[in-house]
Coordinates of C-alpha atoms and ligand atoms in Angstrom, one line a residue:
M202 CA 48.6 11.1 11.5
P203 CA 46.0 8.4 11.0
D204 CA 47.6 4.9 10.5
Y205 CA 45.4 4.3 7.5
V206 CA 45.1 5.9 4.1
E207 CA 42.0 8.1 3.6
R208 CA 40.1 7.8 0.3
T209 CA 40.6 11.0 -1.7
A210 CA 37.4 12.0 -3.5
Y211 CA 38.5 11.2 -7.0
Y212 CA 35.5 13.0 -8.5
A213 CA 35.8 16.2 -6.5
E214 CA 37.0 18.1 -9.6
A215 CA 34.2 16.7 -11.8
P216 CA 30.9 18.5 -12.3
L217 CA 28.6 18.6 -9.4
A218 CA 25.1 17.4 -8.5
L219 CA 23.3 20.5 -7.1
V220 CA 20.4 19.7 -4.8
I221 CA 18.1 22.5 -3.8
G222 CA 16.4 21.7 -0.5
C223 CA 17.5 19.1 2.1
G224 CA 14.2 18.1 3.6
G225 CA 13.0 14.5 3.4
L226 CA 12.9 14.1 -0.4
G227 CA 15.8 16.4 -1.0
T228 CA 18.1 14.3 1.2
S229 CA 16.9 11.1 -0.3
I230 CA 17.7 12.5 -3.8
A231 CA 21.1 13.8 -2.6
R232 CA 22.0 10.3 -1.3
A233 CA 21.3 8.9 -4.8
L234 CA 23.0 11.5 -6.9
G235 CA 26.0 11.7 -4.5
R236 CA 26.9 8.1 -5.4
R237 CA 28.3 9.4 -8.7
H238 CA 28.8 13.1 -8.2
A239 CA 30.3 15.5 -5.7
L240 CA 27.3 17.2 -4.0
L241 CA 26.5 20.9 -3.4
I242 CA 23.3 21.1 -1.2
V243 CA 21.4 24.4 -0.8
D244 CA 18.8 25.2 1.9
L245 CA 17.5 28.1 3.8
D246 CA 17.7 26.3 7.1
G247 CA 21.3 26.5 8.2
G248 CA 21.0 24.0 11.0
R249 CA 19.3 21.4 8.9
L250 CA 21.9 22.0 6.1
A251 CA 24.9 21.6 8.5
Q252 CA 23.4 18.4 9.9
T253 CA 22.8 16.9 6.4
V254 CA 26.3 17.8 5.3
A255 CA 27.8 16.3 8.4
T256 CA 25.8 13.1 8.1
L257 CA 26.5 12.6 4.4
T258 CA 30.2 13.4 5.0
H259 CA 30.3 10.8 7.7
D260 CA 28.8 8.3 5.2
G261 CA 31.6 8.9 2.7
Y262 CA 30.0 11.4 0.4
T263 CA 31.9 14.4 -1.1
V264 CA 29.5 17.2 -0.1
A265 CA 29.4 20.9 0.6
G266 CA 26.5 23.1 1.8
H267 CA 25.5 26.6 0.8
R268 CA 22.9 28.5 2.8
C269 CA 20.5 30.4 0.5
D270 CA 17.0 31.7 0.6
I271 CA 15.9 30.9 -2.9
T272 CA 13.3 33.7 -2.8
D273 CA 15.9 36.4 -2.5
P274 CA 17.5 37.4 -5.8
A275 CA 20.7 38.7 -4.0
Q276 CA 21.2 35.3 -2.4
T277 CA 20.6 33.3 -5.6
K278 CA 23.0 35.7 -7.4
A279 CA 25.6 34.8 -4.7
L280 CA 24.8 31.1 -5.3
G281 CA 25.5 31.7 -9.0
E282 CA 28.9 33.2 -8.1
V283 CA 29.8 30.1 -6.0
L284 CA 28.7 27.9 -9.0
A285 CA 30.8 30.0 -11.4
K286 CA 33.9 28.9 -9.4
S287 CA 32.8 25.2 -9.4
P288 CA 33.6 22.6 -12.1
G289 CA 30.0 23.1 -13.3
I290 CA 26.7 21.2 -12.7
R291 CA 26.0 17.8 -14.2
A292 CA 22.7 17.2 -12.3
L293 CA 20.3 19.7 -10.8
A294 CA 17.5 18.5 -8.6
H295 CA 15.3 21.4 -7.5
V296 CA 13.2 20.0 -4.6
A297 CA 12.6 22.9 -2.1
A298 CA 9.0 24.0 -1.7
V299 CA 6.7 24.9 1.2
G300 CA 3.2 23.8 2.0
M301 CA 0.3 25.6 3.7
S302 CA 2.2 25.6 7.0
I303 CA 4.0 28.7 5.8
G304 CA 0.6 30.5 6.4
D305 CA 0.8 33.1 3.6
W306 CA -0.2 32.4 0.0
R307 CA 2.2 35.1 -1.3
K308 CA 5.2 33.6 0.5
M309 CA 4.2 30.1 -0.7
M310 CA 4.2 31.4 -4.3
A311 CA 7.5 33.1 -3.7
V312 CA 9.2 29.8 -2.6
D313 CA 7.3 27.3 -4.8
L314 CA 7.4 29.3 -8.1
V315 CA 9.6 32.4 -8.0
G316 CA 12.3 30.3 -6.1
A317 CA 12.4 27.8 -9.0
H318 CA 12.9 30.6 -11.5
L319 CA 15.7 32.2 -9.5
V320 CA 17.5 28.9 -9.0
A321 CA 17.2 28.3 -12.8
E322 CA 18.7 31.7 -13.5
A323 CA 21.6 31.1 -11.0
A324 CA 22.3 27.5 -12.1
G325 CA 21.6 27.6 -15.9
P326 CA 24.8 29.2 -17.1
H327 CA 26.8 26.6 -15.1
M328 CA 25.1 23.5 -16.4
V329 CA 27.7 21.5 -18.4
S330 CA 27.1 19.8 -21.7
G331 CA 25.3 16.4 -21.0
G332 CA 23.8 17.8 -17.8
A333 CA 20.2 17.6 -16.8
A334 CA 17.8 19.4 -14.4
V335 CA 14.8 17.9 -12.7
F336 CA 12.3 20.3 -11.1
I337 CA 10.1 18.6 -8.5
S338 CA 6.6 19.6 -9.2
S339 CA 3.4 17.9 -8.0
L340 CA 0.3 16.1 -9.4
A341 CA -1.5 19.2 -8.2
S342 CA -0.1 21.0 -11.3
Y343 CA -2.7 19.1 -13.4
L344 CA -5.6 20.5 -11.4
P345 CA -6.0 24.0 -13.0
A346 CA -7.9 23.7 -16.3
R347 CA -6.0 24.7 -19.4
D348 CA -6.2 28.5 -19.8
A349 CA -4.0 30.6 -22.0
K350 CA -4.3 33.7 -19.8
L351 CA -3.3 31.7 -16.7
E352 CA -0.4 30.2 -18.4
A353 CA 0.8 33.6 -19.8
L354 CA 0.7 34.9 -16.2
L355 CA 2.5 31.9 -14.6
A356 CA 5.3 32.1 -17.2
E357 CA 6.5 35.4 -15.6
P358 CA 6.0 35.3 -11.8
Q359 CA 8.7 37.9 -11.2
R360 CA 6.7 40.5 -13.2
Q361 CA 5.4 43.4 -11.1
G362 CA 1.7 42.9 -10.3
F363 CA 1.9 39.2 -10.8
L364 CA 0.1 38.3 -7.5
T365 CA -2.7 40.9 -8.0
A366 CA -3.2 39.7 -11.6
L367 CA -3.4 36.1 -10.4
A368 CA -5.9 36.9 -7.7
D369 CA -8.0 38.8 -10.3
L370 CA -8.0 35.9 -12.6
H371 CA -8.8 33.4 -9.8
G372 CA -11.7 35.7 -8.7
K373 CA -10.3 36.2 -5.2
E374 CA -7.0 35.5 -3.4
P375 CA -6.3 31.8 -4.0
D376 CA -6.3 29.5 -0.9
F377 CA -3.2 27.5 -0.1
D378 CA -4.4 24.5 -2.2
W379 CA -4.9 26.7 -5.3
T380 CA -1.7 28.6 -4.7
Y381 CA 0.2 25.3 -4.7
N382 CA -1.7 24.1 -7.9
Y383 CA -0.8 27.3 -9.7
A384 CA 2.8 27.4 -8.5
K385 CA 3.4 23.8 -9.5
L386 CA 1.8 24.3 -13.0
G387 CA 4.3 27.2 -13.3
V388 CA 7.2 24.9 -12.4
N389 CA 6.2 22.4 -15.2
M390 CA 6.0 25.4 -17.6
L391 CA 9.5 26.6 -16.4
A392 CA 11.1 23.2 -17.1
E393 CA 9.4 23.1 -20.6
R394 CA 10.8 26.6 -21.4
L395 CA 14.3 25.7 -20.1
A396 CA 14.3 22.6 -22.2
V397 CA 14.0 24.8 -25.3
E398 CA 16.5 27.3 -24.1
W399 CA 19.2 24.9 -22.8
G400 CA 18.7 22.1 -25.3
P401 CA 21.2 23.5 -27.9
R402 CA 23.9 23.4 -25.2
Q403 CA 23.0 19.7 -24.7
V404 CA 21.5 20.4 -21.3
R405 CA 18.1 18.8 -20.6
A406 CA 15.3 20.0 -18.3
V407 CA 12.2 18.1 -17.1
S408 CA 9.7 18.3 -14.3
L409 CA 8.6 15.4 -12.1
S410 CA 5.2 15.4 -10.5
P411 CA 5.0 13.2 -7.5
G412 CA 1.5 12.1 -6.5
M413 CA 0.7 11.2 -2.9
I414 CA 4.0 10.5 -1.2
D415 CA 4.6 9.6 2.4
S416 CA 7.1 12.3 3.4
P417 CA 7.8 14.6 6.3
M418 CA 6.3 17.5 4.2
A419 CA 3.1 15.5 3.5
R420 CA 2.7 14.6 7.2
A421 CA 3.2 18.2 8.2
E422 CA 0.3 19.2 6.0
G423 CA -2.1 17.3 8.3
P424 CA -4.4 14.3 8.0
T425 CA -6.8 15.6 5.3
L426 CA -6.6 16.6 1.6
P427 CA -9.0 18.4 -0.8
S428 CA -11.6 16.0 -2.2
H429 CA -11.2 17.5 -5.8
D430 CA -14.9 16.6 -6.4
G431 CA -15.9 20.2 -7.1
T432 CA -16.8 21.0 -3.5
E433 CA -14.7 22.5 -0.7
T434 CA -14.8 19.2 1.4
R435 CA -11.7 17.4 2.5
V436 CA -11.0 13.7 2.8
S437 CA -8.6 11.6 4.8
R438 CA -5.3 10.6 3.4
G439 CA -6.4 7.0 3.5
D440 CA -9.5 7.7 1.3
K441 CA -7.4 9.8 -1.0
A442 CA -4.9 7.0 -1.4
R443 CA -7.8 4.6 -2.3
E444 CA -8.4 6.8 -5.5
I445 CA -5.0 5.7 -6.7
P446 CA -5.1 2.7 -9.0
L447 CA -2.3 1.1 -7.1
G448 CA -4.3 1.6 -3.9
R449 CA -1.5 3.2 -1.9
Q450 CA 0.7 6.3 -1.5
G451 CA 4.2 6.2 -2.8
S452 CA 7.5 6.4 -0.9
M453 CA 10.4 8.9 -1.3
I454 CA 12.6 6.2 -2.7
E455 CA 10.1 5.7 -5.5
I456 CA 10.5 9.3 -6.5
T457 CA 14.3 9.3 -6.0
N458 CA 14.8 6.3 -8.3
V459 CA 13.0 8.2 -11.1
V460 CA 15.1 11.4 -10.5
D461 CA 18.2 9.3 -10.6
F462 CA 17.2 7.9 -14.0
L463 CA 16.1 11.3 -15.4
V464 CA 19.5 12.9 -14.8
S465 CA 21.4 9.9 -16.1
D466 CA 22.6 9.2 -19.7
G467 CA 19.9 6.6 -19.8
A468 CA 17.4 9.4 -20.2
S469 CA 19.6 11.4 -22.7
F470 CA 16.7 12.0 -25.2
L471 CA 14.1 12.9 -22.6
N472 CA 13.6 16.6 -22.5
G473 CA 10.9 19.3 -21.8
I474 CA 8.1 17.1 -20.4
D475 CA 6.5 16.5 -17.0
I476 CA 6.6 13.0 -15.7
P477 CA 3.9 12.1 -13.2
V478 CA 5.1 9.5 -10.7
D479 CA 1.8 8.9 -9.0
G480 CA 0.7 5.2 -9.1
G481 CA -1.8 6.1 -11.8
H482 CA -3.6 8.9 -9.9
R483 CA -3.5 11.3 -12.9
A484 CA -5.0 8.6 -15.1
A485 CA -7.8 8.0 -12.5
W486 CA -8.5 11.7 -12.2
R487 CA -8.8 11.9 -16.0
A488 CA -11.1 8.9 -16.1
K489 CA -13.4 10.7 -13.6
G490 CA -13.2 14.0 -15.5
V491 CA -11.4 15.8 -12.6
I492 CA -8.7 17.1 -14.9
D493 CA -8.4 17.8 -18.6
R494 CA -5.0 16.4 -19.5
Ligands
NAD638 N1 5.0 14.5 -0.2 C1 4.1 14.6 -1.1 O1 3.1 14.0 -1.1 C2 4.4 15.5 -2.3 C3 3.6 15.4 -3.4 C4 3.8 16.2 -4.5 C5 4.9 16.9 -4.5 N2 5.8 17.0 -3.5 C6 6.9 17.9 -3.6 O2 8.1 17.2 -3.2 C7 9.0 18.2 -2.6 C8 9.1 17.8 -1.1 O3 10.4 17.9 -0.7 P1 10.8 17.5 0.7 O4 10.1 16.2 1.2 O5 12.3 17.5 0.7 O6 10.1 18.7 1.6 P2 10.5 19.2 3.0 O7 9.4 20.1 3.5 O8 11.0 18.0 3.8 O9 11.8 20.1 2.7 C9 11.8 21.3 2.0 C10 13.1 22.0 2.2 O10 13.0 23.2 1.5 C11 13.7 24.2 2.3 N3 13.2 25.5 2.0 C12 12.0 26.0 2.3 N4 12.0 27.3 1.9 C13 13.2 27.6 1.3 C14 13.8 28.8 0.8 N5 13.1 29.9 0.7 N6 15.0 28.7 0.3 C15 15.7 27.5 0.4 N7 15.2 26.4 0.9 C16 14.0 26.4 1.4 C17 13.3 23.8 3.8 O11 14.2 24.4 4.7 C18 13.4 22.3 3.7 O12 14.6 21.8 4.1 C19 8.3 19.6 -2.7 O13 8.7 20.2 -3.9 C20 6.9 19.2 -2.8 O14 6.1 20.2 -3.4 C21 5.6 16.3 -2.4

């Protein structure tokens, strides 16, 4: 018997914060949302998940982990069954995504877009009234020009023949940069659709598009980025950061702070939009005619 009284997690029976992906940004977001909610963290990587749960538990959070490959409908269905036995979800932060290091554009699309759809299907029925979901997208979602055919395709990424139809529309198999751009546009569209579907239940959905953020994922992608000047050339991260009106990349905490606000009651009338958190990078791209919105 310890000779002290342990704190009991008084909010363990209250609705959860569900965080999908416990990489750099996911863990930062979990730390913020876990100050007010019991946490359920989901990741494919069992070792990373166990380590994150152990560290957060040590730091006093009420936290559980659930291993799940979000590209596998059987596994996201099982996640839904776990959520059905929970007190419900007050805040959902969908963060998991992969970059070009995955080495296959089809797999990238499966994680970055289909995974978001499967998570929404699993979590949606368990969101409680007053709850909110934030889908982490990317400023890259603004790069495809507006196109009704493209948007109709991206709305249904689980449809048979989706990848072939996308490659046909693109003119060839998209490279990793374009796959990411399309997947993240699809994520924005998903959040917009969910806002309409979930709104009558008093559940909000938004997407958040980080610009250039210093994170483990960004560093793993290498020292260069596409120039977005209409050529195939790449530029250094430093040169890219100088395009941003604030003249620097952002930090994970600058994204986390906005997520924390978006799921809070302070944002209770904010629904169905994308929020770029990018130091003004989108505005600079628009001024240069790189993007059309
Ligand atoms: N860093 C930037 O500059 C930048 C810019 C724009 C957007 N973003 C977005 O921010 C997020 C970055 O998050 P992060 O820093 O936590 O990334 P990260 O790479 O550190 O972590 C991603 C996590 O997702 C998990 N994951 C991968 N595939 C999975 C699957 N199939 N099922 C379940 N989990 C899976 C990984 O195991 C990992 O823990 C991504 O959505 C990314 O697209 C980042």
